[in-house]
Amino acid sequence: SRLLVDARVLSIFEGANELLRFHISSAALGFATSLAAGPRLTARVDGRLSALAHAVDGHIVAYAQTIEALRTRYGIRVADHQSLLARLADASIGLFTLIAVVLRAHGELRVAPSGDRAEQVVRLAHHAAESLSRTVVASIAATTGEVTEKRVGLISDFEYAEISRGL
């Protein structure tokens, strides 16, 4: 009985996680343009993090372009395609975490600008950013790929067929 309760709680948490991911990606549809036009990290961080910040700035632009392309391609119906939203949420979460890593490292470098601690902060920031960058790039690529286009086309065809049958 305890295992059943644990399994039930786990499924509730998984559902809440999915809802949060879709909420994040849906919210991203509304602010993509302002995100791309916003201030760049490169000009705001310690010089030792400038290459990392420049890469993040590039991810922000690619992310905003991806959202605009999805909105152009699917219009308001982009919210109907959960697989796209899941990948967009992954990109959103990865991008925001990446920004947080760079800004946290910048803050640490302001407190301890030199020495072993500073070197460790820069090294850890680069290590975390590499992993997060892979997630962001892969998620963006997954929303724009040919496989996704075919999958969304099949979903749309199915939805249209269901609507036609119901009328």
CSV table of N, CA and C in Angstrom, one decimal:
chain,number,residue,atom,x,y,z
A,1,SER,N,0.8,-1.2,0.0
A,1,SER,CA,0.0,0.0,0.0
A,1,SER,C,0.9,1.3,0.0
A,2,ARG,N,2.0,1.2,0.7
A,2,ARG,CA,2.9,2.4,0.7
A,2,ARG,C,3.5,2.6,-0.7
A,3,LEU,N,3.8,1.6,-1.4
A,3,LEU,CA,4.3,1.7,-2.7
A,3,LEU,C,3.3,2.3,-3.7
A,4,LEU,N,2.0,2.0,-3.5
A,4,LEU,CA,1.0,2.6,-4.3
A,4,LEU,C,0.8,4.0,-4.0
A,5,VAL,N,0.9,4.4,-2.8
A,5,VAL,CA,0.8,5.9,-2.4
A,5,VAL,C,2.0,6.6,-3.0
A,6,ASP,N,3.2,6.0,-2.9
A,6,ASP,CA,4.4,6.6,-3.5
A,6,ASP,C,4.3,6.8,-5.0
A,7,ALA,N,3.8,5.8,-5.7
A,7,ALA,CA,3.6,5.8,-7.1
A,7,ALA,C,2.6,6.9,-7.5
A,8,ARG,N,1.5,7.0,-6.7
A,8,ARG,CA,0.5,8.0,-7.0
A,8,ARG,C,1.1,9.4,-6.8
A,9,VAL,N,1.8,9.6,-5.8
A,9,VAL,CA,2.4,10.9,-5.5
A,9,VAL,C,3.4,11.3,-6.6
A,10,LEU,N,4.2,10.3,-7.1
A,10,LEU,CA,5.2,10.5,-8.1
A,10,LEU,C,4.4,10.9,-9.4
A,11,SER,N,3.3,10.3,-9.7
A,11,SER,CA,2.6,10.7,-11.0
A,11,SER,C,2.0,12.1,-10.9
A,12,ILE,N,1.6,12.4,-9.7
A,12,ILE,CA,1.1,13.8,-9.5
A,12,ILE,C,2.3,14.8,-9.7
A,13,PHE,N,3.4,14.5,-9.1
A,13,PHE,CA,4.6,15.4,-9.3
A,13,PHE,C,5.0,15.5,-10.8
A,14,GLU,N,5.0,14.4,-11.5
A,14,GLU,CA,5.3,14.4,-12.9
A,14,GLU,C,4.3,15.2,-13.7
A,15,GLY,N,3.0,15.1,-13.4
A,15,GLY,CA,2.0,15.9,-14.0
A,15,GLY,C,2.2,17.4,-13.8
A,16,ALA,N,2.5,17.7,-12.5
A,16,ALA,CA,2.7,19.1,-12.2
A,16,ALA,C,4.0,19.7,-12.9
A,17,ASN,N,5.0,18.8,-13.0
A,17,ASN,CA,6.2,19.2,-13.8
A,17,ASN,C,5.9,19.5,-15.2
A,18,GLU,N,5.1,18.7,-15.8
A,18,GLU,CA,4.7,18.9,-17.2
A,18,GLU,C,3.9,20.1,-17.4
A,19,LEU,N,3.0,20.4,-16.5
A,19,LEU,CA,2.2,21.6,-16.6
A,19,LEU,C,3.1,22.8,-16.4
A,20,LEU,N,4.0,22.8,-15.5
A,20,LEU,CA,4.9,23.9,-15.4
A,20,LEU,C,5.7,24.1,-16.6
A,21,ARG,N,6.2,23.1,-17.3
A,21,ARG,CA,7.0,23.2,-18.5
A,21,ARG,C,6.1,23.8,-19.6
A,22,PHE,N,4.9,23.4,-19.7
A,22,PHE,CA,4.0,24.0,-20.8
A,22,PHE,C,3.7,25.4,-20.5
A,23,HIS,N,3.5,25.7,-19.2
A,23,HIS,CA,3.3,27.1,-18.8
A,23,HIS,C,4.5,28.0,-19.2
A,24,ILE,N,5.7,27.5,-18.9
A,24,ILE,CA,6.9,28.3,-19.2
A,24,ILE,C,7.0,28.5,-20.7
A,25,SER,N,6.8,27.5,-21.5
A,25,SER,CA,7.0,27.6,-22.9
A,25,SER,C,5.8,28.5,-23.5
A,26,SER,N,4.6,28.4,-23.0
A,26,SER,CA,3.6,29.3,-23.4
A,26,SER,C,3.9,30.7,-23.1
A,27,ALA,N,4.4,31.0,-21.9
A,27,ALA,CA,4.8,32.3,-21.5
A,27,ALA,C,5.9,32.8,-22.5
A,28,ALA,N,6.8,32.0,-22.9
A,28,ALA,CA,7.9,32.4,-23.7
A,28,ALA,C,7.4,32.9,-25.1
A,29,LEU,N,6.2,32.4,-25.5
A,29,LEU,CA,5.6,32.8,-26.8
A,29,LEU,C,5.3,34.3,-26.8
A,30,GLY,N,5.1,34.8,-25.6
A,30,GLY,CA,4.7,36.2,-25.4
A,30,GLY,C,5.9,37.2,-25.3
A,31,PHE,N,7.0,36.8,-24.9
A,31,PHE,CA,8.1,37.7,-24.6
A,31,PHE,C,9.3,37.5,-25.5
A,32,ALA,N,9.2,36.7,-26.5
A,32,ALA,CA,10.4,36.4,-27.4
A,32,ALA,C,11.0,37.6,-28.0
A,33,THR,N,10.2,38.5,-28.5
A,33,THR,CA,10.7,39.7,-29.2
A,33,THR,C,11.4,40.6,-28.2
A,34,SER,N,10.9,40.8,-27.0
A,34,SER,CA,11.6,41.7,-26.1
A,34,SER,C,12.8,41.0,-25.5
A,35,LEU,N,12.9,39.7,-25.5
A,35,LEU,CA,14.1,39.0,-25.0
A,35,LEU,C,15.2,39.2,-26.0
A,36,ALA,N,15.0,39.1,-27.3
A,36,ALA,CA,16.0,39.3,-28.3
A,36,ALA,C,16.5,40.7,-28.3
A,37,ALA,N,15.6,41.7,-28.0
A,37,ALA,CA,16.0,43.1,-28.1
A,37,ALA,C,16.6,43.6,-26.8
A,38,GLY,N,16.6,42.7,-25.7
A,38,GLY,CA,17.1,43.2,-24.4
A,38,GLY,C,18.6,43.3,-24.3
A,39,PRO,N,19.0,43.8,-23.2
A,39,PRO,CA,20.5,44.0,-23.0
A,39,PRO,C,21.3,42.7,-23.0
A,40,ARG,N,22.5,42.8,-23.5
A,40,ARG,CA,23.4,41.6,-23.7
A,40,ARG,C,24.2,41.4,-22.4
A,41,LEU,N,24.4,40.1,-22.0
A,41,LEU,CA,25.2,39.8,-20.9
A,41,LEU,C,26.7,40.1,-21.1
A,42,THR,N,27.1,40.1,-22.3
A,42,THR,CA,28.6,40.3,-22.6
A,42,THR,C,29.0,41.6,-22.0
A,43,ALA,N,28.2,42.6,-22.1
A,43,ALA,CA,28.6,44.0,-21.7
A,43,ALA,C,28.5,44.1,-20.2
A,44,ARG,N,27.9,43.1,-19.5
A,44,ARG,CA,27.6,43.3,-18.1
A,44,ARG,C,28.4,42.4,-17.1
A,45,VAL,N,29.2,41.5,-17.6
A,45,VAL,CA,29.9,40.6,-16.8
A,45,VAL,C,31.4,40.8,-16.8
A,46,ASP,N,32.1,40.1,-15.8
A,46,ASP,CA,33.5,40.2,-15.7
A,46,ASP,C,34.2,39.7,-17.0
A,47,GLY,N,35.3,40.3,-17.4
A,47,GLY,CA,35.9,39.9,-18.6
A,47,GLY,C,36.3,38.5,-18.8
A,48,ARG,N,36.5,37.8,-17.7
A,48,ARG,CA,36.9,36.4,-17.7
A,48,ARG,C,35.7,35.5,-18.1
A,49,LEU,N,34.5,36.1,-18.0
A,49,LEU,CA,33.3,35.4,-18.4
A,49,LEU,C,32.7,35.9,-19.7
A,50,SER,N,33.4,36.7,-20.4
A,50,SER,CA,32.9,37.4,-21.6
A,50,SER,C,32.6,36.4,-22.7
A,51,ALA,N,33.5,35.4,-22.9
A,51,ALA,CA,33.3,34.4,-24.0
A,51,ALA,C,32.0,33.6,-23.6
A,52,LEU,N,31.9,33.2,-22.4
A,52,LEU,CA,30.7,32.5,-21.9
A,52,LEU,C,29.4,33.3,-22.1
A,53,ALA,N,29.5,34.6,-21.7
A,53,ALA,CA,28.4,35.5,-21.9
A,53,ALA,C,28.0,35.7,-23.3
A,54,HIS,N,29.0,35.8,-24.2
A,54,HIS,CA,28.8,35.9,-25.6
A,54,HIS,C,28.0,34.7,-26.2
A,55,ALA,N,28.4,33.5,-25.7
A,55,ALA,CA,27.7,32.3,-26.1
A,55,ALA,C,26.3,32.3,-25.7
A,56,VAL,N,26.0,32.8,-24.4
A,56,VAL,CA,24.7,32.9,-23.9
A,56,VAL,C,23.9,33.9,-24.7
A,57,ASP,N,24.5,35.0,-25.0
A,57,ASP,CA,23.8,36.0,-25.9
A,57,ASP,C,23.4,35.4,-27.2
A,58,GLY,N,24.2,34.6,-27.8
A,58,GLY,CA,23.9,33.9,-29.0
A,58,GLY,C,22.8,32.9,-28.9
A,59,HIS,N,22.7,32.2,-27.7
A,59,HIS,CA,21.6,31.3,-27.4
A,59,HIS,C,20.3,32.1,-27.3
A,60,ILE,N,20.4,33.2,-26.7
A,60,ILE,CA,19.2,34.0,-26.5
A,60,ILE,C,18.6,34.4,-27.8
A,61,VAL,N,19.5,34.9,-28.7
A,61,VAL,CA,19.0,35.2,-30.1
A,61,VAL,C,18.4,34.0,-30.8
A,62,ALA,N,19.1,32.9,-30.8
A,62,ALA,CA,18.6,31.7,-31.4
A,62,ALA,C,17.2,31.3,-30.8
A,63,TYR,N,17.1,31.4,-29.5
A,63,TYR,CA,15.9,31.0,-28.8
A,63,TYR,C,14.7,31.9,-29.3
A,64,ALA,N,15.0,33.2,-29.3
A,64,ALA,CA,14.0,34.2,-29.7
A,64,ALA,C,13.6,33.9,-31.2
A,65,GLN,N,14.6,33.6,-32.1
A,65,GLN,CA,14.3,33.4,-33.5
A,65,GLN,C,13.4,32.1,-33.6
A,66,THR,N,13.7,31.1,-32.8
A,66,THR,CA,13.0,29.8,-32.8
A,66,THR,C,11.5,30.1,-32.4
A,67,ILE,N,11.3,30.8,-31.4
A,67,ILE,CA,9.9,31.1,-31.0
A,67,ILE,C,9.2,31.9,-32.1
A,68,GLU,N,9.9,32.9,-32.6
A,68,GLU,CA,9.2,33.6,-33.7
A,68,GLU,C,8.9,32.7,-34.9
A,69,ALA,N,9.8,31.8,-35.3
A,69,ALA,CA,9.6,30.9,-36.4
A,69,ALA,C,8.4,30.0,-36.1
A,70,LEU,N,8.3,29.5,-34.8
A,70,LEU,CA,7.2,28.6,-34.4
A,70,LEU,C,5.8,29.4,-34.5
A,71,ARG,N,5.9,30.6,-34.0
A,71,ARG,CA,4.6,31.5,-34.1
A,71,ARG,C,4.2,31.7,-35.5
A,72,THR,N,5.2,32.0,-36.4
A,72,THR,CA,4.9,32.3,-37.8
A,72,THR,C,4.4,31.0,-38.5
A,73,ARG,N,5.0,29.9,-38.2
A,73,ARG,CA,4.6,28.6,-38.9
A,73,ARG,C,3.3,28.1,-38.4
A,74,TYR,N,3.0,28.1,-37.1
A,74,TYR,CA,1.8,27.5,-36.6
A,74,TYR,C,0.8,28.5,-36.0
A,75,GLY,N,1.1,29.7,-36.0
A,75,GLY,CA,0.2,30.7,-35.4
A,75,GLY,C,-0.2,30.4,-34.0
A,76,ILE,N,-1.4,30.6,-33.7
A,76,ILE,CA,-1.9,30.4,-32.3
A,76,ILE,C,-1.9,28.9,-32.0
A,77,ARG,N,-1.9,28.1,-33.0
A,77,ARG,CA,-2.0,26.6,-32.8
A,77,ARG,C,-0.8,26.0,-32.2
A,78,VAL,N,0.3,26.8,-32.1
A,78,VAL,CA,1.6,26.2,-31.5
A,78,VAL,C,1.3,25.7,-30.1
A,79,ALA,N,0.4,26.3,-29.4
A,79,ALA,CA,0.0,25.9,-28.1
A,79,ALA,C,-0.6,24.5,-28.1
A,80,ASP,N,-1.1,24.1,-29.2
A,80,ASP,CA,-1.8,22.8,-29.3
A,80,ASP,C,-0.8,21.6,-29.4
A,81,HIS,N,0.4,21.9,-29.7
A,81,HIS,CA,1.4,20.9,-30.0
A,81,HIS,C,2.3,20.7,-28.9
A,82,GLN,N,2.0,19.7,-28.0
A,82,GLN,CA,2.7,19.6,-26.7
A,82,GLN,C,4.1,19.2,-26.9
A,83,SER,N,4.4,18.4,-27.9
A,83,SER,CA,5.8,18.0,-28.1
A,83,SER,C,6.7,19.2,-28.4
A,84,LEU,N,6.2,20.1,-29.2
A,84,LEU,CA,7.0,21.4,-29.4
A,84,LEU,C,7.1,22.2,-28.1
A,85,LEU,N,6.0,22.3,-27.4
A,85,LEU,CA,6.1,23.0,-26.2
A,85,LEU,C,7.0,22.4,-25.1
A,86,ALA,N,7.1,21.1,-25.1
A,86,ALA,CA,8.0,20.4,-24.2
A,86,ALA,C,9.4,20.8,-24.5
A,87,ARG,N,9.8,20.7,-25.8
A,87,ARG,CA,11.1,21.0,-26.2
A,87,ARG,C,11.4,22.5,-26.0
A,88,LEU,N,10.5,23.4,-26.3
A,88,LEU,CA,10.6,24.8,-26.0
A,88,LEU,C,10.8,25.1,-24.5
A,89,ALA,N,10.1,24.3,-23.7
A,89,ALA,CA,10.2,24.5,-22.2
A,89,ALA,C,11.6,24.1,-21.8
A,90,ASP,N,12.1,23.0,-22.4
A,90,ASP,CA,13.5,22.5,-22.1
A,90,ASP,C,14.5,23.6,-22.5
A,91,ALA,N,14.3,24.2,-23.6
A,91,ALA,CA,15.2,25.3,-24.0
A,91,ALA,C,15.1,26.5,-23.1
A,92,SER,N,13.8,26.8,-22.7
A,92,SER,CA,13.6,28.0,-21.8
A,92,SER,C,14.3,27.8,-20.4
A,93,ILE,N,14.1,26.6,-19.9
A,93,ILE,CA,14.6,26.3,-18.6
A,93,ILE,C,16.2,26.3,-18.6
A,94,GLY,N,16.7,25.6,-19.7
A,94,GLY,CA,18.1,25.6,-19.9
A,94,GLY,C,18.7,27.0,-20.0
A,95,LEU,N,18.0,27.8,-20.8
A,95,LEU,CA,18.5,29.2,-21.1
A,95,LEU,C,18.5,30.0,-19.8
A,96,PHE,N,17.4,30.0,-19.1
A,96,PHE,CA,17.3,30.7,-17.8
A,96,PHE,C,18.4,30.3,-16.8
A,97,THR,N,18.6,29.0,-16.7
A,97,THR,CA,19.6,28.4,-15.8
A,97,THR,C,21.0,28.8,-16.3
A,98,LEU,N,21.2,28.9,-17.6
A,98,LEU,CA,22.5,29.3,-18.1
A,98,LEU,C,22.8,30.8,-17.8
A,99,ILE,N,21.8,31.6,-17.9
A,99,ILE,CA,21.9,33.0,-17.5
A,99,ILE,C,22.2,33.1,-16.0
A,100,ALA,N,21.5,32.3,-15.2
A,100,ALA,CA,21.7,32.4,-13.8
A,100,ALA,C,23.2,31.9,-13.4
A,101,VAL,N,23.7,30.9,-14.1
A,101,VAL,CA,25.1,30.5,-13.9
A,101,VAL,C,26.1,31.6,-14.2
A,102,VAL,N,25.9,32.2,-15.3
A,102,VAL,CA,26.8,33.3,-15.7
A,102,VAL,C,26.7,34.5,-14.7
A,103,LEU,N,25.5,34.9,-14.3
A,103,LEU,CA,25.4,36.0,-13.4
A,103,LEU,C,25.9,35.6,-12.0
A,104,ARG,N,25.6,34.4,-11.6
A,104,ARG,CA,26.1,34.0,-10.3
A,104,ARG,C,27.7,34.0,-10.2
A,105,ALA,N,28.3,33.5,-11.3
A,105,ALA,CA,29.7,33.5,-11.4
A,105,ALA,C,30.2,34.9,-11.4
A,106,HIS,N,29.6,35.8,-12.1
A,106,HIS,CA,30.0,37.2,-12.1
A,106,HIS,C,29.9,37.8,-10.7
A,107,GLY,N,28.9,37.5,-10.0
A,107,GLY,CA,28.7,38.0,-8.6
A,107,GLY,C,29.8,37.5,-7.7
A,108,GLU,N,30.2,36.2,-7.9
A,108,GLU,CA,31.3,35.6,-7.1
A,108,GLU,C,32.6,36.2,-7.4
A,109,LEU,N,32.8,36.6,-8.7
A,109,LEU,CA,34.1,37.2,-9.1
A,109,LEU,C,34.2,38.6,-8.6
A,110,ARG,N,33.0,39.3,-8.4
A,110,ARG,CA,33.1,40.6,-7.8
A,110,ARG,C,33.5,40.6,-6.3
A,111,VAL,N,33.1,39.5,-5.6
A,111,VAL,CA,33.5,39.3,-4.2
A,111,VAL,C,34.9,38.9,-4.1
A,112,ALA,N,35.3,37.9,-4.9
A,112,ALA,CA,36.7,37.4,-4.9
A,112,ALA,C,37.3,37.4,-6.3
A,113,PRO,N,37.8,38.6,-6.7
A,113,PRO,CA,38.2,38.8,-8.1
A,113,PRO,C,39.5,38.1,-8.5
A,114,SER,N,40.3,37.6,-7.6
A,114,SER,CA,41.5,36.9,-7.9
A,114,SER,C,41.8,35.7,-7.0
A,115,GLY,N,42.7,34.9,-7.4
A,115,GLY,CA,43.1,33.8,-6.5
A,115,GLY,C,42.5,32.4,-6.9
A,116,ASP,N,42.7,31.4,-6.1
A,116,ASP,CA,42.2,30.1,-6.4
A,116,ASP,C,40.7,30.0,-6.5
A,117,ARG,N,40.0,30.7,-5.6
A,117,ARG,CA,38.5,30.7,-5.6
A,117,ARG,C,38.0,31.3,-7.0
A,118,ALA,N,38.6,32.4,-7.4
A,118,ALA,CA,38.2,33.0,-8.7
A,118,ALA,C,38.4,32.0,-9.9
A,119,GLU,N,39.5,31.3,-9.9
A,119,GLU,CA,39.8,30.4,-10.9
A,119,GLU,C,38.8,29.2,-10.9
A,120,GLN,N,38.5,28.8,-9.7
A,120,GLN,CA,37.5,27.7,-9.5
A,120,GLN,C,36.1,28.1,-10.0
A,121,VAL,N,35.7,29.3,-9.7
A,121,VAL,CA,34.4,29.8,-10.1
A,121,VAL,C,34.3,29.9,-11.6
A,122,VAL,N,35.4,30.4,-12.3
A,122,VAL,CA,35.4,30.5,-13.7
A,122,VAL,C,35.3,29.1,-14.3
A,123,ARG,N,36.1,28.2,-13.8
A,123,ARG,CA,36.2,26.8,-14.3
A,123,ARG,C,34.8,26.1,-14.1
A,124,LEU,N,34.2,26.3,-13.0
A,124,LEU,CA,32.9,25.7,-12.7
A,124,LEU,C,31.8,26.3,-13.6
A,125,ALA,N,31.9,27.6,-13.8
A,125,ALA,CA,30.9,28.3,-14.7
A,125,ALA,C,31.0,27.7,-16.1
A,126,HIS,N,32.2,27.6,-16.6
A,126,HIS,CA,32.4,27.1,-17.9
A,126,HIS,C,31.9,25.6,-18.0
A,127,HIS,N,32.2,24.8,-17.0
A,127,HIS,CA,31.7,23.4,-17.0
A,127,HIS,C,30.2,23.3,-17.1
A,128,ALA,N,29.5,24.1,-16.2
A,128,ALA,CA,28.1,24.1,-16.1
A,128,ALA,C,27.5,24.6,-17.4
A,129,ALA,N,28.1,25.6,-17.9
A,129,ALA,CA,27.6,26.3,-19.2
A,129,ALA,C,27.7,25.3,-20.4
A,130,GLU,N,28.7,24.5,-20.4
A,130,GLU,CA,28.9,23.6,-21.5
A,130,GLU,C,27.7,22.6,-21.6
A,131,SER,N,27.4,22.1,-20.4
A,131,SER,CA,26.3,21.1,-20.3
A,131,SER,C,24.9,21.8,-20.7
A,132,LEU,N,24.7,22.9,-20.1
A,132,LEU,CA,23.4,23.7,-20.3
A,132,LEU,C,23.3,24.1,-21.8
A,133,SER,N,24.4,24.5,-22.4
A,133,SER,CA,24.4,25.0,-23.8
A,133,SER,C,24.0,23.8,-24.7
A,134,ARG,N,24.5,22.6,-24.4
A,134,ARG,CA,24.1,21.4,-25.2
A,134,ARG,C,22.6,21.2,-25.1
A,135,THR,N,22.1,21.4,-23.9
A,135,THR,CA,20.6,21.2,-23.7
A,135,THR,C,19.8,22.2,-24.5
A,136,VAL,N,20.3,23.5,-24.4
A,136,VAL,CA,19.6,24.6,-25.1
A,136,VAL,C,19.6,24.4,-26.6
A,137,VAL,N,20.8,24.1,-27.1
A,137,VAL,CA,21.0,23.9,-28.6
A,137,VAL,C,20.2,22.7,-29.1
A,138,ALA,N,20.3,21.6,-28.4
A,138,ALA,CA,19.5,20.4,-28.8
A,138,ALA,C,18.0,20.7,-28.8
A,139,SER,N,17.5,21.4,-27.7
A,139,SER,CA,16.1,21.7,-27.6
A,139,SER,C,15.6,22.6,-28.7
A,140,ILE,N,16.4,23.6,-29.1
A,140,ILE,CA,16.1,24.5,-30.2
A,140,ILE,C,16.1,23.7,-31.5
A,141,ALA,N,17.1,22.9,-31.7
A,141,ALA,CA,17.2,22.1,-32.9
A,141,ALA,C,16.0,21.2,-33.0
A,142,ALA,N,15.5,20.6,-31.9
A,142,ALA,CA,14.4,19.7,-31.9
A,142,ALA,C,13.1,20.3,-32.3
A,143,THR,N,13.0,21.6,-32.0
A,143,THR,CA,11.7,22.3,-32.3
A,143,THR,C,11.7,22.8,-33.8
A,144,THR,N,12.8,22.8,-34.5
A,144,THR,CA,12.9,23.3,-35.8
A,144,THR,C,13.2,22.2,-36.8
A,145,GLY,N,13.4,20.9,-36.4
A,145,GLY,CA,13.8,19.8,-37.2
A,145,GLY,C,12.7,19.3,-38.1
A,146,GLU,N,13.1,18.6,-39.1
A,146,GLU,CA,12.2,18.0,-40.1
A,146,GLU,C,11.3,17.0,-39.5
A,147,VAL,N,11.8,16.2,-38.5
A,147,VAL,CA,11.0,15.2,-37.8
A,147,VAL,C,9.9,15.9,-37.1
A,148,THR,N,10.2,17.0,-36.4
A,148,THR,CA,9.1,17.7,-35.7
A,148,THR,C,8.1,18.2,-36.6
A,149,GLU,N,8.5,18.7,-37.8
A,149,GLU,CA,7.6,19.2,-38.8
A,149,GLU,C,6.6,18.1,-39.2
A,150,LYS,N,7.2,16.9,-39.5
A,150,LYS,CA,6.3,15.8,-39.9
A,150,LYS,C,5.4,15.4,-38.8
A,151,ARG,N,5.9,15.3,-37.5
A,151,ARG,CA,5.1,14.9,-36.4
A,151,ARG,C,3.9,15.9,-36.2
A,152,VAL,N,4.2,17.2,-36.2
A,152,VAL,CA,3.2,18.2,-36.1
A,152,VAL,C,2.2,18.1,-37.2
A,153,GLY,N,2.7,17.9,-38.4
A,153,GLY,CA,1.8,17.7,-39.6
A,153,GLY,C,0.8,16.5,-39.3
A,154,LEU,N,1.3,15.4,-38.8
A,154,LEU,CA,0.5,14.2,-38.5
A,154,LEU,C,-0.5,14.6,-37.4
A,155,ILE,N,-0.1,15.3,-36.4
A,155,ILE,CA,-1.0,15.6,-35.3
A,155,ILE,C,-2.1,16.5,-35.9
A,156,SER,N,-1.7,17.5,-36.7
A,156,SER,CA,-2.7,18.4,-37.3
A,156,SER,C,-3.7,17.7,-38.2
A,157,ASP,N,-3.2,16.8,-39.0
A,157,ASP,CA,-4.0,16.0,-39.9
A,157,ASP,C,-5.0,15.2,-39.1
A,158,PHE,N,-4.5,14.6,-38.0
A,158,PHE,CA,-5.4,13.8,-37.1
A,158,PHE,C,-6.5,14.7,-36.5
A,159,GLU,N,-6.0,15.8,-36.0
A,159,GLU,CA,-7.0,16.8,-35.4
A,159,GLU,C,-8.0,17.2,-36.3
A,160,TYR,N,-7.6,17.6,-37.5
A,160,TYR,CA,-8.6,18.0,-38.5
A,160,TYR,C,-9.6,16.9,-38.9
A,161,ALA,N,-9.0,15.7,-39.0
A,161,ALA,CA,-9.9,14.5,-39.3
A,161,ALA,C,-10.9,14.3,-38.2
A,162,GLU,N,-10.5,14.4,-37.0
A,162,GLU,CA,-11.4,14.3,-35.8
A,162,GLU,C,-12.4,15.4,-35.8
A,163,ILE,N,-12.0,16.6,-36.1
A,163,ILE,CA,-13.0,17.7,-36.1
A,163,ILE,C,-14.0,17.5,-37.2
A,164,SER,N,-13.5,17.1,-38.4
A,164,SER,CA,-14.5,16.9,-39.5
A,164,SER,C,-15.5,15.8,-39.2
A,165,ARG,N,-15.0,14.7,-38.6
A,165,ARG,CA,-15.9,13.6,-38.2
A,165,ARG,C,-17.0,14.1,-37.2
A,166,GLY,N,-16.5,15.0,-36.3
A,166,GLY,CA,-17.5,15.4,-35.3
A,166,GLY,C,-18.5,16.4,-35.7
A,167,LEU,N,-18.3,17.0,-36.9
A,167,LEU,CA,-19.2,18.0,-37.4
A,167,LEU,C,-20.4,17.4,-38.1
